[in-house]
Amino acid sequence: MGTILDIQDLTVHFPISIGTVRAVEGVNLKLEEGEVMGLVGESGCGKSTLGFSILRLLRPPGEIVGGKILYHGEDIVQMTTEEILALRGGRIAMIFQDPLTSLNPLFRIDAQFTETLLTHEKGLDRKSAFGRAEGMLESLGISPERLLEYPHQMSGGMRQRIMIGMGLILNPDLLIADEPTTSLDVIVEAQFLDLLNDLRKQFSLTILLITHNLGNVAQLADRITVMYGGTIAETGPAGDIFEDPLHPYTQGLLASIPNIKLDQPKLITMPGSPPDLVNPPPGCVFHPRCPHVMEICQSDKPDVLQKGGRLVACWLQR
């Protein structure tokens, strides 16, 4: 077991007319082979931008302005266009948020599978590619006859399974899942998570699960990284973070989960709003909303502290 992905001091900016959006600011993250890392946080915290950066899928004006993304020691940031195209799908695959807009509505499912295979495996013929696609669908619990259908003929859950199949067809060793259950109802979502867990074991996958749903993370993740305002607030084993969150933001996220026993008088919420990433607050980016704010929090950005096998960026833990 080794490190498959090592993100070092990654910084991603979006220059716009009113200034520069600091979407990801000095992020460090390691992903070990065979583990599931849950990347969580509110909308706009930078987690999807981080995922897109790994495969260099940022849309203009977004750009990586600093840092490294080391995949098995190779820096993705420095790769040529040809190298990054070979990496996408072949070695690192991504499941996007909305499968209906990610699948091409003009082509049948078989054409989209075979295109993926023929692009990356030059010696493969179309008949063999079709056979591979049939086998993948069977492993996902879908009848191979559905290959001859178009995306709009399928349910949301089945489209998401198709996206997983297209991601796994080339046997990648890293799968990035960006909010994969957003468009699914709770029953299909539960089935999808069970399937993802089974596929993880079957294909020995390493997964970066990007989500705002802490229930999904609790079910799948070995470790959790919490993002806030483009920075890492806390990283650690999933059990430790759920039992004893160190960062006030993590504490607020967990406290805001509704109590299934329905014995709390009202829902707990965090005051304030996520920060303006064009003009982020000085010091700790969370300090305007923090119930434990101190004077130093308002002026100095906290360094990441290692504490009992966990990483946390908070002055309270000094």
Tab-separated table of C-alpha atoms in Angstrom:
chain	number	residue	atom	x	y	z
A	1	MET	CA	0.000	0.000	0.000
A	2	GLY	CA	1.374	3.387	-0.981
A	3	THR	CA	0.351	6.917	-1.786
A	4	ILE	CA	-1.561	7.093	-5.075
A	5	LEU	CA	-2.295	10.838	-5.030
A	6	ASP	CA	-0.312	13.557	-3.270
A	7	ILE	CA	-1.652	17.096	-3.638
A	8	GLN	CA	0.859	19.682	-2.436
A	9	ASP	CA	0.006	23.335	-1.781
A	10	LEU	CA	-2.533	23.420	-4.623
A	11	THR	CA	-3.914	26.875	-5.467
A	12	VAL	CA	-6.668	27.475	-8.036
A	13	HIS	CA	-7.908	30.948	-8.993
A	14	PHE	CA	-10.712	32.262	-11.220
A	15	PRO	CA	-9.934	35.817	-12.433
A	16	ILE	CA	-13.255	37.631	-13.038
A	17	SER	CA	-14.347	41.214	-13.617
A	18	ILE	CA	-14.664	42.112	-9.916
A	19	GLY	CA	-11.459	40.426	-8.759
A	20	THR	CA	-10.018	36.941	-8.324
A	21	VAL	CA	-11.992	34.055	-6.857
A	22	ARG	CA	-9.615	32.085	-4.633
A	23	ALA	CA	-11.429	28.785	-5.080
A	24	VAL	CA	-8.657	26.552	-3.685
A	25	GLU	CA	-5.924	28.055	-1.546
A	26	GLY	CA	-2.833	26.079	-0.529
A	27	VAL	CA	-4.496	22.669	-0.189
A	28	ASN	CA	-2.493	19.603	0.834
A	29	LEU	CA	-4.091	16.162	0.565
A	30	LYS	CA	-2.855	12.564	0.367
A	31	LEU	CA	-4.849	9.587	-0.864
A	32	GLU	CA	-3.584	6.081	-0.134
A	33	GLU	CA	-4.097	3.077	-2.413
A	34	GLY	CA	-7.317	1.185	-1.730
A	35	GLU	CA	-8.956	3.757	0.538
A	36	VAL	CA	-12.080	5.863	0.190
A	37	MET	CA	-11.557	9.519	1.064
A	38	GLY	CA	-14.683	11.588	1.726
A	39	LEU	CA	-14.245	15.242	0.754
A	40	VAL	CA	-17.030	17.248	2.411
A	41	GLY	CA	-18.121	20.838	2.929
A	42	GLU	CA	-20.787	23.382	2.004
A	43	SER	CA	-21.496	24.340	-1.605
A	44	GLY	CA	-18.814	26.729	-2.838
A	45	CYS	CA	-16.082	25.484	-0.496
A	46	GLY	CA	-13.869	24.332	-3.396
A	47	LYS	CA	-14.295	20.573	-3.233
A	48	SER	CA	-15.536	20.090	-6.831
A	49	THR	CA	-12.890	22.528	-8.106
A	50	LEU	CA	-10.292	20.366	-6.387
A	51	GLY	CA	-11.702	17.260	-8.094
A	52	PHE	CA	-11.711	18.897	-11.541
A	53	SER	CA	-8.149	20.131	-10.981
A	54	ILE	CA	-6.883	16.572	-10.547
A	55	LEU	CA	-7.851	15.788	-14.153
A	56	ARG	CA	-7.132	19.318	-15.433
A	57	LEU	CA	-10.804	19.808	-16.321
A	58	LEU	CA	-11.099	23.386	-15.082
A	59	ARG	CA	-13.068	25.630	-17.399
A	60	PRO	CA	-11.718	29.091	-18.248
A	61	PRO	CA	-11.038	31.403	-16.556
A	62	GLY	CA	-10.096	28.852	-13.882
A	63	GLU	CA	-6.394	28.050	-13.648
A	64	ILE	CA	-3.975	26.231	-11.394
A	65	VAL	CA	-1.619	28.982	-10.240
A	66	GLY	CA	0.506	27.006	-7.811
A	67	GLY	CA	1.274	23.627	-6.276
A	68	LYS	CA	1.632	20.037	-7.452
A	69	ILE	CA	-0.734	17.106	-8.047
A	70	LEU	CA	1.433	13.993	-7.874
A	71	TYR	CA	-0.119	10.794	-9.234
A	72	HIS	CA	2.253	7.893	-8.497
A	73	GLY	CA	4.961	10.550	-8.300
A	74	GLU	CA	4.140	12.175	-11.670
A	75	ASP	CA	3.054	15.815	-11.539
A	76	ILE	CA	-0.271	16.146	-13.380
A	77	VAL	CA	0.081	19.943	-13.436
A	78	GLN	CA	3.167	19.637	-15.673
A	79	MET	CA	1.774	16.974	-18.037
A	80	THR	CA	1.334	17.671	-21.751
A	81	THR	CA	-2.119	17.573	-23.390
A	82	GLU	CA	-1.400	14.103	-24.812
A	83	GLU	CA	-0.321	12.771	-21.416
A	84	ILE	CA	-3.379	14.138	-19.610
A	85	LEU	CA	-5.730	12.712	-22.266
A	86	ALA	CA	-4.192	9.268	-21.753
A	87	LEU	CA	-4.588	9.649	-17.996
A	88	ARG	CA	-8.289	10.606	-18.094
A	89	GLY	CA	-10.479	7.524	-18.096
A	90	GLY	CA	-7.545	5.169	-18.481
A	91	ARG	CA	-5.886	5.585	-15.093
A	92	ILE	CA	-8.106	8.121	-13.336
A	93	ALA	CA	-11.863	8.111	-13.957
A	94	MET	CA	-14.533	10.568	-12.854
A	95	ILE	CA	-18.254	10.220	-12.179
A	96	PHE	CA	-19.980	13.542	-12.654
A	97	GLN	CA	-22.844	15.063	-10.720
A	98	ASP	CA	-25.624	14.796	-13.326
A	99	PRO	CA	-25.439	11.716	-15.586
A	100	LEU	CA	-28.126	13.027	-17.952
A	101	THR	CA	-25.982	16.000	-18.980
A	102	SER	CA	-22.747	13.960	-18.904
A	103	LEU	CA	-24.005	11.304	-21.334
A	104	ASN	CA	-24.403	12.372	-24.956
A	105	PRO	CA	-28.159	12.372	-25.747
A	106	LEU	CA	-27.536	11.860	-29.484
A	107	PHE	CA	-25.758	8.514	-29.185
A	108	ARG	CA	-26.810	5.126	-27.884
A	109	ILE	CA	-25.115	3.771	-24.783
A	110	ASP	CA	-23.100	1.204	-26.771
A	111	ALA	CA	-21.530	3.945	-28.907
A	112	GLN	CA	-20.420	5.830	-25.796
A	113	PHE	CA	-18.836	2.721	-24.268
A	114	THR	CA	-17.065	1.677	-27.454
A	115	GLU	CA	-15.747	5.204	-28.072
A	116	THR	CA	-14.120	5.161	-24.643
A	117	LEU	CA	-12.508	1.776	-25.263
A	118	LEU	CA	-11.353	2.438	-28.831
A	119	THR	CA	-9.849	5.814	-27.887
A	120	HIS	CA	-7.609	4.313	-25.210
A	121	GLU	CA	-6.960	0.813	-26.611
A	122	LYS	CA	-5.825	1.306	-30.192
A	123	GLY	CA	-5.620	-2.381	-31.153
A	124	LEU	CA	-9.147	-3.203	-30.004
A	125	ASP	CA	-11.857	-3.900	-32.601
A	126	ARG	CA	-15.443	-2.671	-32.276
A	127	LYS	CA	-16.921	-6.162	-31.712
A	128	SER	CA	-14.597	-6.845	-28.783
A	129	ALA	CA	-15.334	-3.403	-27.352
A	130	PHE	CA	-19.073	-4.139	-27.517
A	131	GLY	CA	-18.479	-7.454	-25.711
A	132	ARG	CA	-16.546	-5.654	-22.976
A	133	ALA	CA	-19.417	-3.195	-22.564
A	134	GLU	CA	-21.913	-6.067	-22.266
A	135	GLY	CA	-19.826	-7.650	-19.520
A	136	MET	CA	-19.576	-4.368	-17.629
A	137	LEU	CA	-23.340	-3.828	-17.732
A	138	GLU	CA	-23.951	-7.342	-16.417
A	139	SER	CA	-21.612	-6.686	-13.491
A	140	LEU	CA	-23.676	-3.567	-12.714
A	141	GLY	CA	-26.946	-5.499	-12.716
A	142	ILE	CA	-28.165	-4.063	-16.050
A	143	SER	CA	-29.383	-6.163	-18.958
A	144	PRO	CA	-26.907	-5.936	-21.895
A	145	GLU	CA	-29.868	-5.159	-24.193
A	146	ARG	CA	-29.983	-1.685	-22.641
A	147	LEU	CA	-26.789	-0.867	-24.547
A	148	LEU	CA	-28.984	-0.226	-27.590
A	149	GLU	CA	-30.974	2.505	-25.815
A	150	TYR	CA	-30.436	6.245	-25.484
A	151	PRO	CA	-29.779	8.022	-22.150
A	152	HIS	CA	-33.288	9.545	-21.984
A	153	GLN	CA	-34.822	6.043	-22.010
A	154	MET	CA	-33.250	5.211	-18.645
A	155	SER	CA	-33.992	6.181	-15.064
A	156	GLY	CA	-31.655	8.438	-13.069
A	157	GLY	CA	-30.279	5.513	-11.092
A	158	MET	CA	-29.580	3.481	-14.220
A	159	ARG	CA	-27.871	6.444	-15.913
A	160	GLN	CA	-25.645	6.798	-12.881
A	161	ARG	CA	-24.768	3.104	-13.085
A	162	ILE	CA	-23.912	3.613	-16.759
A	163	MET	CA	-21.576	6.446	-15.739
A	164	ILE	CA	-19.885	4.141	-13.228
A	165	GLY	CA	-19.525	1.489	-15.928
A	166	MET	CA	-17.912	3.953	-18.331
A	167	GLY	CA	-15.587	5.016	-15.548
A	168	LEU	CA	-14.553	1.438	-14.723
A	169	ILE	CA	-14.427	-0.056	-18.239
A	170	LEU	CA	-10.688	0.710	-18.558
A	171	ASN	CA	-9.864	-0.544	-15.035
A	172	PRO	CA	-8.563	2.735	-13.552
A	173	ASP	CA	-6.984	2.671	-10.120
A	174	LEU	CA	-8.459	6.005	-8.973
A	175	LEU	CA	-12.126	6.984	-9.180
A	176	ILE	CA	-13.285	10.544	-8.454
A	177	ALA	CA	-17.019	10.690	-7.660
A	178	ASP	CA	-18.325	14.267	-7.697
A	179	GLU	CA	-21.666	14.451	-5.839
A	180	PRO	CA	-22.725	11.159	-7.488
A	181	THR	CA	-26.075	10.862	-5.658
A	182	THR	CA	-27.372	14.435	-6.079
A	183	SER	CA	-30.082	13.541	-8.618
A	184	LEU	CA	-31.176	10.285	-6.957
A	185	ASP	CA	-33.994	9.592	-4.513
A	186	VAL	CA	-33.091	8.069	-1.141
A	187	ILE	CA	-33.876	4.450	-2.093
A	188	VAL	CA	-31.885	4.551	-5.332
A	189	GLU	CA	-29.150	6.455	-3.485
A	190	ALA	CA	-28.814	3.634	-0.936
A	191	GLN	CA	-28.624	1.050	-3.731
A	192	PHE	CA	-26.024	3.153	-5.531
A	193	LEU	CA	-23.812	3.411	-2.437
A	194	ASP	CA	-24.024	-0.355	-1.865
A	195	LEU	CA	-23.028	-0.896	-5.493
A	196	LEU	CA	-20.103	1.526	-5.204
A	197	ASN	CA	-18.905	-0.281	-2.087
A	198	ASP	CA	-19.121	-3.665	-3.834
A	199	LEU	CA	-17.280	-2.353	-6.901
A	200	ARG	CA	-14.592	-0.889	-4.677
A	201	LYS	CA	-13.820	-4.379	-3.373
A	202	GLN	CA	-14.210	-6.079	-6.753
A	203	PHE	CA	-11.908	-3.701	-8.659
A	204	SER	CA	-9.579	-2.712	-5.764
A	205	LEU	CA	-10.539	0.925	-6.305
A	206	THR	CA	-9.239	4.022	-4.619
A	207	ILE	CA	-12.086	6.548	-4.408
A	208	LEU	CA	-12.270	10.279	-3.777
A	209	LEU	CA	-15.928	10.829	-2.832
A	210	ILE	CA	-16.873	14.508	-3.133
A	211	THR	CA	-20.139	15.235	-1.348
A	212	HIS	CA	-22.030	17.445	1.076
A	213	ASN	CA	-23.958	14.415	2.376
A	214	LEU	CA	-22.359	13.254	5.608
A	215	GLY	CA	-24.542	10.131	5.603
A	216	ASN	CA	-22.848	8.954	2.389
A	217	VAL	CA	-19.453	9.610	3.907
A	218	ALA	CA	-20.315	7.671	7.075
A	219	GLN	CA	-21.319	4.673	4.973
A	220	LEU	CA	-18.309	4.544	2.644
A	221	ALA	CA	-15.299	6.596	3.728
A	222	ASP	CA	-12.188	5.401	5.532
A	223	ARG	CA	-10.957	8.960	6.020
A	224	ILE	CA	-12.612	12.366	5.779
A	225	THR	CA	-11.289	15.742	4.666
A	226	VAL	CA	-13.409	18.780	5.539
A	227	MET	CA	-13.050	21.863	3.310
A	228	TYR	CA	-14.135	25.405	4.079
A	229	GLY	CA	-13.543	28.567	2.060
A	230	GLY	CA	-11.099	26.889	-0.328
A	231	THR	CA	-8.916	25.513	2.479
A	232	ILE	CA	-8.638	22.283	4.474
A	233	ALA	CA	-10.184	22.556	7.927
A	234	GLU	CA	-9.625	19.006	9.141
A	235	THR	CA	-8.520	15.551	7.953
A	236	GLY	CA	-8.652	12.261	9.798
A	237	PRO	CA	-10.128	8.757	10.111
A	238	ALA	CA	-13.895	8.798	9.571
A	239	GLY	CA	-14.710	7.293	12.962
A	240	ASP	CA	-12.556	9.806	14.826
A	241	ILE	CA	-14.067	12.801	13.039
A	242	PHE	CA	-17.630	11.672	13.685
A	243	GLU	CA	-16.920	10.883	17.342
A	244	ASP	CA	-14.689	13.838	18.210
A	245	PRO	CA	-14.496	16.627	15.581
A	246	LEU	CA	-11.656	19.037	16.335
A	247	HIS	CA	-12.452	22.007	14.077
A	248	PRO	CA	-15.431	24.241	15.008
A	249	TYR	CA	-16.664	24.061	11.414
A	250	THR	CA	-16.690	20.243	11.498
A	251	GLN	CA	-18.487	20.414	14.838
A	252	GLY	CA	-21.095	22.705	13.287
A	253	LEU	CA	-21.614	20.429	10.285
A	254	LEU	CA	-22.204	17.389	12.466
A	255	ALA	CA	-24.439	19.264	14.905
A	256	SER	CA	-26.662	20.430	12.045
A	257	ILE	CA	-27.585	16.869	11.025
A	258	PRO	CA	-31.237	16.308	12.042
A	259	ASN	CA	-31.697	13.942	14.977
A	260	ILE	CA	-33.411	10.775	13.768
A	261	LYS	CA	-35.017	10.340	17.209
A	262	LEU	CA	-36.882	13.634	16.700
A	263	ASP	CA	-36.291	14.602	20.322
A	264	GLN	CA	-34.557	17.938	19.699
A	265	PRO	CA	-36.748	21.068	20.003
A	266	LYS	CA	-35.353	22.728	16.849
A	267	LEU	CA	-32.807	22.206	14.095
A	268	ILE	CA	-29.297	23.440	14.843
A	269	THR	CA	-27.790	25.751	12.234
A	270	MET	CA	-24.512	27.608	11.816
A	271	PRO	CA	-24.878	31.407	11.827
A	272	GLY	CA	-23.668	33.481	8.900
A	273	SER	CA	-22.848	32.514	5.324
A	274	PRO	CA	-19.876	30.979	3.498
A	275	PRO	CA	-17.085	33.503	2.854
A	276	ASP	CA	-16.734	35.728	-0.193
A	277	LEU	CA	-13.789	34.085	-1.970
A	278	VAL	CA	-13.026	37.273	-3.910
A	279	ASN	CA	-12.455	39.118	-0.622
A	280	PRO	CA	-11.978	36.391	2.012
A	281	PRO	CA	-11.752	37.442	5.660
A	282	PRO	CA	-8.256	37.877	7.123
A	283	GLY	CA	-6.801	35.284	9.449
A	284	CYS	CA	-8.821	32.097	9.774
A	285	VAL	CA	-11.397	32.115	6.981
A	286	PHE	CA	-13.997	30.616	9.367
A	287	HIS	CA	-13.600	33.193	12.151
A	288	PRO	CA	-16.681	35.345	11.275
A	289	ARG	CA	-18.904	32.311	11.956
A	290	CYS	CA	-16.896	30.603	14.695
A	291	PRO	CA	-18.454	30.393	18.188
A	292	HIS	CA	-14.967	30.121	19.735
A	293	VAL	CA	-13.262	32.969	17.855
A	294	MET	CA	-10.200	34.530	19.508
A	295	GLU	CA	-8.242	37.672	18.681
A	296	ILE	CA	-5.491	35.761	16.892
A	297	CYS	CA	-8.086	34.074	14.624
A	298	GLN	CA	-9.014	37.458	13.152
A	299	SER	CA	-5.490	38.347	12.067
A	300	ASP	CA	-3.353	35.216	11.603
A	301	LYS	CA	-4.077	32.203	9.421
A	302	PRO	CA	-3.602	28.986	11.435
A	303	ASP	CA	-1.037	26.446	10.273
A	304	VAL	CA	-2.099	22.824	9.889
A	305	LEU	CA	-1.377	20.965	13.127
A	306	GLN	CA	-0.877	17.210	13.365
A	307	LYS	CA	-2.720	15.869	16.369
A	308	GLY	CA	-3.076	12.179	17.134
A	309	GLY	CA	-2.964	11.004	13.532
A	310	ARG	CA	-5.233	13.842	12.404
A	311	LEU	CA	-4.639	17.204	10.748
A	312	VAL	CA	-6.497	20.344	11.806
A	313	ALA	CA	-6.112	24.047	10.999
A	314	CYS	CA	-7.399	25.797	14.124
A	315	TRP	CA	-5.857	28.031	16.794
A	316	LEU	CA	-7.979	26.329	19.472
A	317	GLN	CA	-5.971	23.148	19.066
A	318	ARG	CA	-2.599	24.811	19.749
